[in-house]
Coordinates of C-alpha atoms in Angstrom, one line a residue:
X1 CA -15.2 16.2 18.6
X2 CA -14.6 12.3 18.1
X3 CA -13.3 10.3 20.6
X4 CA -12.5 6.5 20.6
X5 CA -11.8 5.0 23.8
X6 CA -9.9 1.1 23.9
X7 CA -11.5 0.2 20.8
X8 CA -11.7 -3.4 19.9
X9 CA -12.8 -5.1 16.6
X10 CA -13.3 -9.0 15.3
X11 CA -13.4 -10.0 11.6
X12 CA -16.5 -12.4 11.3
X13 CA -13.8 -15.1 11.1
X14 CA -13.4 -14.4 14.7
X15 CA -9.6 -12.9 14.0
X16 CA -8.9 -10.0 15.9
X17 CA -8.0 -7.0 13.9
X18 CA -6.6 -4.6 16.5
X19 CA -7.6 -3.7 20.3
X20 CA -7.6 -1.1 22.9
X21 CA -7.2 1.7 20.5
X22 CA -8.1 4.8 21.3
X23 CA -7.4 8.5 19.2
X24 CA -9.4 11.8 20.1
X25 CA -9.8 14.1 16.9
X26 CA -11.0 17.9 17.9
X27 CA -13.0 20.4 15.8
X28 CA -11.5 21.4 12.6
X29 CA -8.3 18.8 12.9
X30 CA -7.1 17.6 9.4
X31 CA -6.1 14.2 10.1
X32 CA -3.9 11.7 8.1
X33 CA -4.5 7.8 9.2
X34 CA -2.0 5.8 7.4
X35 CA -0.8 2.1 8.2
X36 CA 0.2 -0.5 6.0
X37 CA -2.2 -3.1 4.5
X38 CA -4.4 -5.0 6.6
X39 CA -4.1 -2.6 9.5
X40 CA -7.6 -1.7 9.8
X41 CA -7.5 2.0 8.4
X42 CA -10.8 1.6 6.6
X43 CA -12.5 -0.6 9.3
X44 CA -11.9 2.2 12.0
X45 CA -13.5 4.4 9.3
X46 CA -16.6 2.3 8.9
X47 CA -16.4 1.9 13.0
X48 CA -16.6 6.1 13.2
X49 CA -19.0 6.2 10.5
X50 CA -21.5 3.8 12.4
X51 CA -21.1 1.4 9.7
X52 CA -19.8 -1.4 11.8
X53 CA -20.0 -2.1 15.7
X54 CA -16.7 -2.6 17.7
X55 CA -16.3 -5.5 19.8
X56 CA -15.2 -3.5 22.9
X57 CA -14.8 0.2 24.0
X58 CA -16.9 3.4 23.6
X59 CA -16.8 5.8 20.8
X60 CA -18.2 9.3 21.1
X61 CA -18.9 12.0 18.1
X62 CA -20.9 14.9 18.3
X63 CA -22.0 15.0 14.8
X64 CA -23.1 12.6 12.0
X65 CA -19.7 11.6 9.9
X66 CA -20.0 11.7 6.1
X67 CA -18.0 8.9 5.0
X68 CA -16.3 8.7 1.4
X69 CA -15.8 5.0 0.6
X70 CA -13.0 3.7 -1.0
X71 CA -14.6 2.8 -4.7
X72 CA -14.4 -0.9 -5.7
X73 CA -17.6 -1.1 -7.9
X74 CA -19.8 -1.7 -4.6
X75 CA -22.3 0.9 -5.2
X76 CA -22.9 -0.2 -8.7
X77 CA -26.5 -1.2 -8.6
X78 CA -27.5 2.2 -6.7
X79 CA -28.6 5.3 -8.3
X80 CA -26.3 8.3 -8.4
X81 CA -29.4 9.4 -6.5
X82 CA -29.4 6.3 -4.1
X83 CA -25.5 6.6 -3.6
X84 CA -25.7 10.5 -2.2
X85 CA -28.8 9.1 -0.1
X86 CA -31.0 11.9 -1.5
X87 CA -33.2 9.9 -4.4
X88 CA -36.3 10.3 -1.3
X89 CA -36.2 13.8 -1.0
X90 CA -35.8 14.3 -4.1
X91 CA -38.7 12.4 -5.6
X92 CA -40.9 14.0 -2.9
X93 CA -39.9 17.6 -4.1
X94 CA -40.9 16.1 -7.7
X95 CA -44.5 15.3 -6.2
X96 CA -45.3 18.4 -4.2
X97 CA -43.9 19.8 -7.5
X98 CA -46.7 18.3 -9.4
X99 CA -49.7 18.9 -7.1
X100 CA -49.4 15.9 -4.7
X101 CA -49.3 17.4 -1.4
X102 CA -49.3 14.8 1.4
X103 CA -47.6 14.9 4.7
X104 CA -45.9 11.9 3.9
X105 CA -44.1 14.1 0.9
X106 CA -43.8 17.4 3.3
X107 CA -42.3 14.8 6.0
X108 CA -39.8 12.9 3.5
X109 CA -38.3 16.7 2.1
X110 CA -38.0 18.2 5.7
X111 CA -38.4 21.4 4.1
X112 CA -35.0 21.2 2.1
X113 CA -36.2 22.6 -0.9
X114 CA -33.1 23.2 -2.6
X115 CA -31.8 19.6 -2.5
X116 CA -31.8 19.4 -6.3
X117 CA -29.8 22.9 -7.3
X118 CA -27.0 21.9 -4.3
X119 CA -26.7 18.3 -5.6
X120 CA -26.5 19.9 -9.4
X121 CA -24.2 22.6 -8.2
X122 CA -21.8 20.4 -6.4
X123 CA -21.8 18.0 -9.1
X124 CA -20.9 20.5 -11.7
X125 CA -18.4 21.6 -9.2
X126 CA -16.6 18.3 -9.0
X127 CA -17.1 18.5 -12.9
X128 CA -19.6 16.2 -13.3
X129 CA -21.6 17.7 -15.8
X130 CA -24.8 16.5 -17.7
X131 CA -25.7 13.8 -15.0
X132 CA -29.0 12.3 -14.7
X133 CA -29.1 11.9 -10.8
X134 CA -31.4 8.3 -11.4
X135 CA -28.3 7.2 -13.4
X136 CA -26.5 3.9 -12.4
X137 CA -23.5 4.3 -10.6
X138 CA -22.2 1.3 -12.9
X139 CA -22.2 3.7 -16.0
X140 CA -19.7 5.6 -14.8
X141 CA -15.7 5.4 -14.5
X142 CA -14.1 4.7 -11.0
X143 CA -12.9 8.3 -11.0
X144 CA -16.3 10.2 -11.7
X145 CA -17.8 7.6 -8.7
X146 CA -15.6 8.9 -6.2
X147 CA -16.5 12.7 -7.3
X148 CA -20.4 11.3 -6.8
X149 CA -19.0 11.2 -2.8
X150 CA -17.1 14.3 -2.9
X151 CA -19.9 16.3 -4.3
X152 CA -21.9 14.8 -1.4
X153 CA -20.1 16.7 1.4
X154 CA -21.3 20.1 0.2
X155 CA -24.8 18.5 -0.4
X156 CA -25.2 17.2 2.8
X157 CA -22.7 19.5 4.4
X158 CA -21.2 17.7 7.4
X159 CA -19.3 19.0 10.2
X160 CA -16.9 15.2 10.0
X161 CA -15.7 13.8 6.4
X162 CA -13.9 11.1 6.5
X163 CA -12.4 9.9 3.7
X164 CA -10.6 6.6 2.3
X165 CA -8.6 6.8 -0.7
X166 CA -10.1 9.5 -2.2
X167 CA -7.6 10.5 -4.8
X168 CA -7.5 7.2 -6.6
X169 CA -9.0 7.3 -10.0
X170 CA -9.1 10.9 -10.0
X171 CA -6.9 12.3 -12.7
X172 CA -4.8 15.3 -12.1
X173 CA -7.5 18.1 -12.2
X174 CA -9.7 16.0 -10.1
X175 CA -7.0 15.9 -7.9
X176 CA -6.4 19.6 -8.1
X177 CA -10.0 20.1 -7.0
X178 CA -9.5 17.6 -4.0
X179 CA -6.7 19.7 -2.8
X180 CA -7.8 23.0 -3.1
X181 CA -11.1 21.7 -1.2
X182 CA -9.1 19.8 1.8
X183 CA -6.8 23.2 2.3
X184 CA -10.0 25.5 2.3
X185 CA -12.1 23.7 4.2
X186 CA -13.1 24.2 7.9
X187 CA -14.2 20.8 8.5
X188 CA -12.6 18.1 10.5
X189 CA -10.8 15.7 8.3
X190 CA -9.9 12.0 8.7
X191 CA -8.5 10.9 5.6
X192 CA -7.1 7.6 4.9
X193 CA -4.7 7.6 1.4
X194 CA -1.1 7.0 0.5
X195 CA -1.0 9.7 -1.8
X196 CA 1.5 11.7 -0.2
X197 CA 1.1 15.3 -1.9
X198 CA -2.5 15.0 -0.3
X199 CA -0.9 13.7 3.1
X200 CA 1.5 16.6 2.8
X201 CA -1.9 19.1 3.1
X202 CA -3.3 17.7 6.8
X203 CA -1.7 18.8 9.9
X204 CA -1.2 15.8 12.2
X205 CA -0.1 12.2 10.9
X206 CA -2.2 9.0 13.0
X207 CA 0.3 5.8 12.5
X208 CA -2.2 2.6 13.0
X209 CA -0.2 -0.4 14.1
X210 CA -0.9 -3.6 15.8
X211 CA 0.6 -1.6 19.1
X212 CA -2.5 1.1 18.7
X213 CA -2.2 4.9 17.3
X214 CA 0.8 6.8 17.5
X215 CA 0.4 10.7 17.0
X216 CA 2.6 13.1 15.1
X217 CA 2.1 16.1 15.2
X218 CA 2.6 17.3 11.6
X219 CA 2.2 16.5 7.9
X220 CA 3.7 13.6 6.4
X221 CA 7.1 15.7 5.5
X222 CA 7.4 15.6 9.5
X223 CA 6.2 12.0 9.7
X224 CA 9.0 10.8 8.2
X225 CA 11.8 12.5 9.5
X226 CA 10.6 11.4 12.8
X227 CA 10.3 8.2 11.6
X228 CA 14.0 8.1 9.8
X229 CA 15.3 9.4 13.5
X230 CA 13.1 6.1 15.0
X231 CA 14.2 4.0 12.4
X232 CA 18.2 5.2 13.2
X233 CA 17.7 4.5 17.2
X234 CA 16.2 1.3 15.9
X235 CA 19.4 0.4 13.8
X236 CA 21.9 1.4 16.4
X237 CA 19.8 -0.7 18.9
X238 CA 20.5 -3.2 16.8
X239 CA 23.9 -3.1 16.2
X240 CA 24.5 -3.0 19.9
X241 CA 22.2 -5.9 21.0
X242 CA 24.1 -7.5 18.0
X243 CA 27.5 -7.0 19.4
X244 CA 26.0 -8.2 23.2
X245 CA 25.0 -11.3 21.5
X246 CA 28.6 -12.0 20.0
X247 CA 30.0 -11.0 23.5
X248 CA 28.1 -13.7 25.5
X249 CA 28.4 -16.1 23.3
X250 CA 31.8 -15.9 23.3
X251 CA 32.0 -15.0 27.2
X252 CA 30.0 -18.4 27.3
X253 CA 32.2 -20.3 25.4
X254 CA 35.5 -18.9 27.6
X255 CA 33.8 -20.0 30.6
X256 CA 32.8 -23.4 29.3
X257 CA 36.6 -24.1 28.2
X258 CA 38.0 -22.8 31.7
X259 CA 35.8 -24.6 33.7
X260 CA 36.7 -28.0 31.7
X261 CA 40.0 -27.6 32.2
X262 CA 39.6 -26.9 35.8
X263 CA 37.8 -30.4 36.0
X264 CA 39.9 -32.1 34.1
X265 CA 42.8 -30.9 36.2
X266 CA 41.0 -31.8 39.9
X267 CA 40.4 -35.2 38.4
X268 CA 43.8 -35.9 37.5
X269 CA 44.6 -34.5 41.0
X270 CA 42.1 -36.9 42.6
X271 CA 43.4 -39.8 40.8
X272 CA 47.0 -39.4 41.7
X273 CA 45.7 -38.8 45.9
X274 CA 44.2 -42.3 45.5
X275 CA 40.8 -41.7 46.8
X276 CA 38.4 -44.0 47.0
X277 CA 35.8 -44.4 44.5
X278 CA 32.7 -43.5 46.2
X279 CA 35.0 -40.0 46.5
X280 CA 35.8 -39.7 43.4
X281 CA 32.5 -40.2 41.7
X282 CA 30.9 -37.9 44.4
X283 CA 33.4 -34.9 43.0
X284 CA 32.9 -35.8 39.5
X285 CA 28.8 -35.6 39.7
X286 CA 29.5 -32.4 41.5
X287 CA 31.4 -30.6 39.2
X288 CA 29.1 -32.3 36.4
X289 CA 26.4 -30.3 38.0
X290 CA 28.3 -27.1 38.4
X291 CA 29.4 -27.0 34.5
X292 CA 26.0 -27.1 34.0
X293 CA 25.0 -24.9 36.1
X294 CA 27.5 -22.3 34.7
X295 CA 26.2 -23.1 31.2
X296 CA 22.2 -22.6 32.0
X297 CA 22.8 -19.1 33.1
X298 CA 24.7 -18.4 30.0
X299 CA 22.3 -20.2 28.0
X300 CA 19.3 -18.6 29.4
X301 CA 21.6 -14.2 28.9
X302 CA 22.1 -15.9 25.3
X303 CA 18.2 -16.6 25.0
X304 CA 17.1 -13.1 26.2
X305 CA 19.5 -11.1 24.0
X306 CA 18.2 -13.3 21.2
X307 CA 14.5 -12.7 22.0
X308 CA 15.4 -8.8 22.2
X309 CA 17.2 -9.0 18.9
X310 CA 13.9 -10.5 17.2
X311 CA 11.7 -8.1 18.8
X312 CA 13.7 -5.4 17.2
X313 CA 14.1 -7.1 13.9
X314 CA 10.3 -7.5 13.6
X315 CA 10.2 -3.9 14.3
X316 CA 12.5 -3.0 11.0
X317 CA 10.3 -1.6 8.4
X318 CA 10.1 -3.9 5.6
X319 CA 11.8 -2.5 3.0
X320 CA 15.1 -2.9 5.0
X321 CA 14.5 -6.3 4.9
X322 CA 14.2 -6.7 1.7
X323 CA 16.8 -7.2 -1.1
X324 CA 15.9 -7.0 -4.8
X325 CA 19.0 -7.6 -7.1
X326 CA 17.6 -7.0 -10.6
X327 CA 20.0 -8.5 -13.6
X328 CA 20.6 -5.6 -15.8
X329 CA 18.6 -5.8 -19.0
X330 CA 20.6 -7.2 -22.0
X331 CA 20.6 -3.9 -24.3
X332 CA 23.2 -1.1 -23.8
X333 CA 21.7 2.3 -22.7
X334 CA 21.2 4.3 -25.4
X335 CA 19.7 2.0 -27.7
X336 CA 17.1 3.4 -30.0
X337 CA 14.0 0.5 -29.1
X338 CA 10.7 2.2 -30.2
X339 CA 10.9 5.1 -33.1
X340 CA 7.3 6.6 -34.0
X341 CA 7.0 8.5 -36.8
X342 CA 3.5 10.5 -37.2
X343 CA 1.3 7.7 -35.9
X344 CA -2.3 7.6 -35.7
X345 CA -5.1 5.2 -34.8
X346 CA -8.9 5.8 -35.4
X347 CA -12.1 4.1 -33.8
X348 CA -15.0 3.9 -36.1
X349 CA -13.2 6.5 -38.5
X350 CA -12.4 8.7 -36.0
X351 CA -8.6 9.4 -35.0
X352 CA -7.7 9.0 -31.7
X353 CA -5.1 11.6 -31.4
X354 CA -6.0 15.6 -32.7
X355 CA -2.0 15.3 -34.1
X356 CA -0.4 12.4 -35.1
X357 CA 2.5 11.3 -32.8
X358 CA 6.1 11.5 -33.5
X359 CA 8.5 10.3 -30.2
X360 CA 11.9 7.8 -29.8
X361 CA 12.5 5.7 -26.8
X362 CA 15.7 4.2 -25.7
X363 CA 17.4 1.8 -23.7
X364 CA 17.5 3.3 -20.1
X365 CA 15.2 6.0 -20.4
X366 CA 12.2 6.8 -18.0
X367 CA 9.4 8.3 -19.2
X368 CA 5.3 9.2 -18.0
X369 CA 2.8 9.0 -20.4
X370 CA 0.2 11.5 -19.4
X371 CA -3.6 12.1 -20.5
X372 CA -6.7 13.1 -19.2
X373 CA -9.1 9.3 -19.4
X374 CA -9.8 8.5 -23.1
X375 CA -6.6 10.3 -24.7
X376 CA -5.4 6.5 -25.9
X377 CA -2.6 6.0 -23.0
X378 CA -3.6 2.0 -22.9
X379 CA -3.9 2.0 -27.2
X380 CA -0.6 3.3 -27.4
X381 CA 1.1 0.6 -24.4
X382 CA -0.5 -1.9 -26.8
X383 CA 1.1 -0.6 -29.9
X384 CA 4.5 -0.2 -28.1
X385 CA 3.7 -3.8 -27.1
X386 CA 2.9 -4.7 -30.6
X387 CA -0.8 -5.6 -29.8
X388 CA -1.8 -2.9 -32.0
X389 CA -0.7 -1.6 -35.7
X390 CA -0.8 2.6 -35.9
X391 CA -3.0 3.1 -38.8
X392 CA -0.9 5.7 -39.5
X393 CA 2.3 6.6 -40.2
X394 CA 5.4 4.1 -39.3
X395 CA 7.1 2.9 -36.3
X396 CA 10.0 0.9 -35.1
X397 CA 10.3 -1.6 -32.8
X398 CA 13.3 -3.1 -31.8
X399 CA 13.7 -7.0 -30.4
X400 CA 13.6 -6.2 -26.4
X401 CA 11.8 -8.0 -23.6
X402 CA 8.7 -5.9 -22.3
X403 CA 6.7 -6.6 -19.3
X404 CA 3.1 -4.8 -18.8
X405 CA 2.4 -4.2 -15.3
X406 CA -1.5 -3.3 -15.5
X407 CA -4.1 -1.9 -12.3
X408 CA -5.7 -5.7 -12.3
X409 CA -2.2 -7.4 -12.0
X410 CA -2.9 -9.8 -14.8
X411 CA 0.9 -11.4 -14.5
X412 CA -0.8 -13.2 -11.6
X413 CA -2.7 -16.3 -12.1
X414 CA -5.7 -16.3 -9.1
X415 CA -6.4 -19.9 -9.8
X416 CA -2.2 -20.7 -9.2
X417 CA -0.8 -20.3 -5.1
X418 CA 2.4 -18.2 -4.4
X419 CA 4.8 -20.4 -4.9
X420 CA 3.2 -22.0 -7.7
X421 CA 3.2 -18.5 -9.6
X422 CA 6.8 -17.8 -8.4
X423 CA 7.5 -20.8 -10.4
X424 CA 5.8 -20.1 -14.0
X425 CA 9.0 -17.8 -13.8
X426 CA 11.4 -20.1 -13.2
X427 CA 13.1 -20.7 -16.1
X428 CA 16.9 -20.8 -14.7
X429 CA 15.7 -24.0 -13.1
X430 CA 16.4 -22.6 -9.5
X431 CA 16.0 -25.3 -6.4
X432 CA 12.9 -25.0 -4.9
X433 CA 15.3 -24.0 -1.8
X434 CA 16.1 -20.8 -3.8
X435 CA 13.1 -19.9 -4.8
X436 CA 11.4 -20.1 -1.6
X437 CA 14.8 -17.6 -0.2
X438 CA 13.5 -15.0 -2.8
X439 CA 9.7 -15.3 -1.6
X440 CA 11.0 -14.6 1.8
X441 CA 13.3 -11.9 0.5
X442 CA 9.4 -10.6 -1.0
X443 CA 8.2 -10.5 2.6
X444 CA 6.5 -14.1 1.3
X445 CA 7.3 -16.2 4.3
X446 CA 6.0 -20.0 4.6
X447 CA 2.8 -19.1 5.7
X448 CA 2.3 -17.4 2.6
X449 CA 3.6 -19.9 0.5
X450 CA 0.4 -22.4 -0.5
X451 CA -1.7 -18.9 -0.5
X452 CA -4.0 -18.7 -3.5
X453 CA -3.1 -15.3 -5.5
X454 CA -6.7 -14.8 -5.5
X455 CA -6.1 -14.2 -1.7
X456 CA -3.5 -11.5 -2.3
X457 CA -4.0 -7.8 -1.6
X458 CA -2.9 -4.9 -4.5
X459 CA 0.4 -4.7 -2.4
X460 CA 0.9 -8.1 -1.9
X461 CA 0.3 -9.1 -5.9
X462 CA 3.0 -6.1 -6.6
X463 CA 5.6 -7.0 -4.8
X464 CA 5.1 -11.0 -5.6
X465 CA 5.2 -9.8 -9.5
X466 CA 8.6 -7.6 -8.7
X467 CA 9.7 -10.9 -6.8
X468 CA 8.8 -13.2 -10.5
X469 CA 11.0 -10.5 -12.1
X470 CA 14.1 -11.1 -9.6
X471 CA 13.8 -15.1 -10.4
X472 CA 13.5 -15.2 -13.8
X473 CA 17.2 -15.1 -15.6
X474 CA 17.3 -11.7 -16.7
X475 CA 15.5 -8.6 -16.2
X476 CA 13.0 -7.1 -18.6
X477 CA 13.9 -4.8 -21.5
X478 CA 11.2 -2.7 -20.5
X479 CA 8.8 -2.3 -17.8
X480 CA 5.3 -0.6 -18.3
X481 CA 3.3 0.0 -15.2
X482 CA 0.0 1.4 -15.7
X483 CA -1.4 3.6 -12.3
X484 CA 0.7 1.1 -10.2
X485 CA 0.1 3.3 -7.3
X486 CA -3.3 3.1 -7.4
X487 CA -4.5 0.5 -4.5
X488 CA -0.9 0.5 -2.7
X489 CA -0.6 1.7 1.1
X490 CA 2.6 3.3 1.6
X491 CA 5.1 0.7 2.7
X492 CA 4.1 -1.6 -0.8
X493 CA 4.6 2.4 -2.6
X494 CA 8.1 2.6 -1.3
X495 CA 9.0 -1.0 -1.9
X496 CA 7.8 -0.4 -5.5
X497 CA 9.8 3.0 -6.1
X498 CA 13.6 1.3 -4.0
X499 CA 12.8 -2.0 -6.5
X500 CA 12.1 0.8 -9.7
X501 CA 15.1 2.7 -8.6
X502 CA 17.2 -0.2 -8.9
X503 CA 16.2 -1.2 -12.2
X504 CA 18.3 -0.3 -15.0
X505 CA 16.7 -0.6 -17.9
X506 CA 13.6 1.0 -20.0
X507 CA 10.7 2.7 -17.4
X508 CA 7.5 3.8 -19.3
X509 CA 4.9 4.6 -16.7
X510 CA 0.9 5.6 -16.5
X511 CA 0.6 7.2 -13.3
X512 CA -0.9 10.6 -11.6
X513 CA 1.3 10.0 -8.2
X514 CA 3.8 13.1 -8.6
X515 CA 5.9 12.5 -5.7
X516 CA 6.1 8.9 -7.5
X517 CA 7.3 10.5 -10.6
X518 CA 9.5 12.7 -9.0
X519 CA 11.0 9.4 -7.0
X520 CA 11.3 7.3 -10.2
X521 CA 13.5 10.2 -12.0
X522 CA 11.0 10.7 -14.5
X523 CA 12.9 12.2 -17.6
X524 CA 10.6 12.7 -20.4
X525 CA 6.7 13.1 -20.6
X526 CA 4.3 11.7 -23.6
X527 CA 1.2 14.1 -23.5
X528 CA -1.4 12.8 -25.2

């Protein structure tokens, strides 16, 4: 059992990433923690997994966690060896093996003298076959690092696994094997991913906010129905603090009118009685005071309704906030823009493809390229992009407009800041006025604004390359987006696939997310 009690934690900067949160997680639980960017899902990972201290609160677990990182190159100077934590035990087995019996060896194996069949088996398991376990991590692809974890959970065998993003990089039979593990297995589960088939396979949903954890109490299919009937409530909360808001304001401005008359009819009054002065300023000071008094309590209904409405307004989900308004390509649908005809292209005399490749793409259409890694998915964006010549056979390109949307977000320049880079796409001549409205329309407010890109998180750099698309004249021909899920929580996923769905012309995507496929209205596959 896990339980985390008011839990507190500081970046080193001394910001304050969340407080008093607290989640209990009971034997055999299949969790789902999911949040949007910056929310701390990995850092209360690291926090169960004893890799970092909280500032405040107590955390209890009855058994060591095994902890699958989230793979950014981090573990490139360790061994495979190193990484699974077993390179001790398993050089000590290697020197009882060859007569050097100490008790320094016998103490280092702790009598686990099949260490090196289970790490063998469970690497050829997670098909990870003819590995040398002293070979650097840095030889191999993001994908076959993150099976190097998951063949450590039936090494090591814990009773926790948590894991953080575990189905990025892995292509779809690696993601296959994922899924068949997390529905067989009895272990307790906390998984962190925006993958949402995965999500779909764990039995309770934990929502990580700045207000704490909020529990659902089924997969992510149930998540967000209870989330659309939130979201609804929300809406029509809206709507009627809204309305209030018009109604006071006008009630206020009713009020203010009568009452000025009323004065302006007790002075003429006054006047014509012939008071004297003394009398008549007396009255007048007085009712001075009573307008205002009148028009603080108005002021102060009018302030509260307008601090509810904000509160509520901050509580939208983002992508209701956000307006895209893509200018239709310039090419009618239909359009013939890329026509191969049995094309080929070799390395070192060697073709890349078994059979050459014959396929048409038109204005409008949506299409995945698929491919297990090394097939040629990027040689063949960078011939549609003309980068590349086929070395075979013949193909057609028409004029169009392409953008290439790659896993490092290369349209961004780090060294440029946001609004510097929302400018490079600028060519309208917008006011800096408008272009700023469109940032904010992004989610970039002013605070953002003299950010360096370098700054930026995989979500953030998305949406301010989708936001460069919506200020430059005219939208793209075509769009190419190469694993564009990969790195994306789920609120920057959704963004991406209501700004996609929008978009009407060419869609030619590299991506193993099949629920983002099936969003996108995907209508024709190149398998490679």
């Amino acid at each position: 059992m896990l339980i985390l009690q008011n839990i507190s934690y500081t970046h080193p900067n001394k910001n304050l990433l969340f407080d008093n949160i607290n989640l209990t997680v009971n034997n055999h639980e299949k969790i789902a923690l999911i949040g949007n960017n910056g929310s701390g899902k990995s850092t209360l990972l690291k926090l169960i997994s004893k890799e970092l201290q909280p500032l405040d609160g107590q955390l209890f677990v009855d058994t060591k966690p095994y902890f699958v990182p989230q793979i950014f190159g981090q573990y490139n100077h360790l061994t495979i060896g190193q990484a699974l934590k077993v390179e001790n035990k398993l050089k000590a087995l290697q020197e009882i093996l060859n007569g050097n019996v100490t008790e320094e060896n016998y103490s280092t194996l702790d009598d686990d003298w099949t260490i090196e069949e289970r790490c063998n088996d469970a690497l050829k398991y997670w098909q990870l076959t003819n590995l040398d376990l002293m070979q650097k991590m840095e030889t191999l692809s993001g994908g076959q690092k993150t099976k190097v974890f998951l063949a450590g959970i039936s090494i090591h065998q814990p009773e926790l696994i948590l894991l953080d993003e575990p189905s990025n990089h892995l292509d779809v039979a690696g993601r296959k094997l994922l899924y068949n593990f997390i529905q067989s297995t009895q272990n307790t589960l906390i998984i962190v991913s925006h993958d949402r088939k995965l999500l779909n396979l764990l039995g309770k949903v934990a929502e990580l906010d700045k207000r704490g954890i909020t529990i659902y109490g089924g997969n992510y299919d149930f998540y967000m129905e209870q989330k659309l009937i939130e979201n609804n409530a929300l809406n029509q909360d809206l709507q009627s603090k809204e309305k209030a808001l018009r109604k006071a304001k006008e009630k206020e401005r009713e009020t203010l009118e009568r009452q000025q008359k009323l004065d302006i009819r007790a002075q003429k009054g006054l006047g014509k009685a012939g008071l004297p002065k003394i009398v008549s300023n007396t009255w007048k000071n007085s009712a001075e005071r009573s307008t205002a008094k009148i028009a603080g309590v108005h002021t102060e209904k009018i302030g509260g309704l307008k601090e509810e409405l904000q509160e509520l307004r901050s509580a939208l989900p983002n992508i209701d906030k956000m307006k895209f308004g893509f200018d239709n390509s310039a090419l009618h649908k239909g359009k013939t823009l890329i026509k191969a005809d049995e094309i080929n292209y070799s390395y070192k005399n060697h073709p890349l493809w078994k059979e050459n490749l014959t396929f048409q793409i038109t204005s409008g259409e949506r299409l995945v390229l698929k491919g297990i890694n090394g097939s040629g998915k990027t040689t063949l964006i960078k011939i549609i992009l003309e980068k590349l010549e086929p070395q075979t056979g013949k193909i057609y390109r028409a004029d169009n407009k392409a953008v290439y949307i790659d896993q490092d977000y290369s349209l961004i320049d780090n060294q440029l800041k946001v609004y510097e880079q929302a400018q490079q796409f600028n060519v309208s001549a917008l006011q800096e006025h408008e272009i700023k409205i469109r940032l904010n329309r992004f989610l970039f407010t002013k605070d953002d604004w003299d950010k360096s890109c370098s700054a930026l998180s995989g979500g953030e750099k998305m949406r301010l390359i989708l936001c460069c698309l919506t200020i430059n004249n005219q939208s793209p021909d075509i769009i190419i987006l190469d694993e564009p899920t990969n790195n994306l929580d789920i609120q920057n996923i959704e963004i991406l696939t209501a700004a996609i769905n929008e978009y009407q012309g060419t869609l030619i995507v590299v991506s193993h997310d099949e629920t983002f496929l099936e969003q996108t209205k995907i209508e024709q596959t190149i398998q490679l």
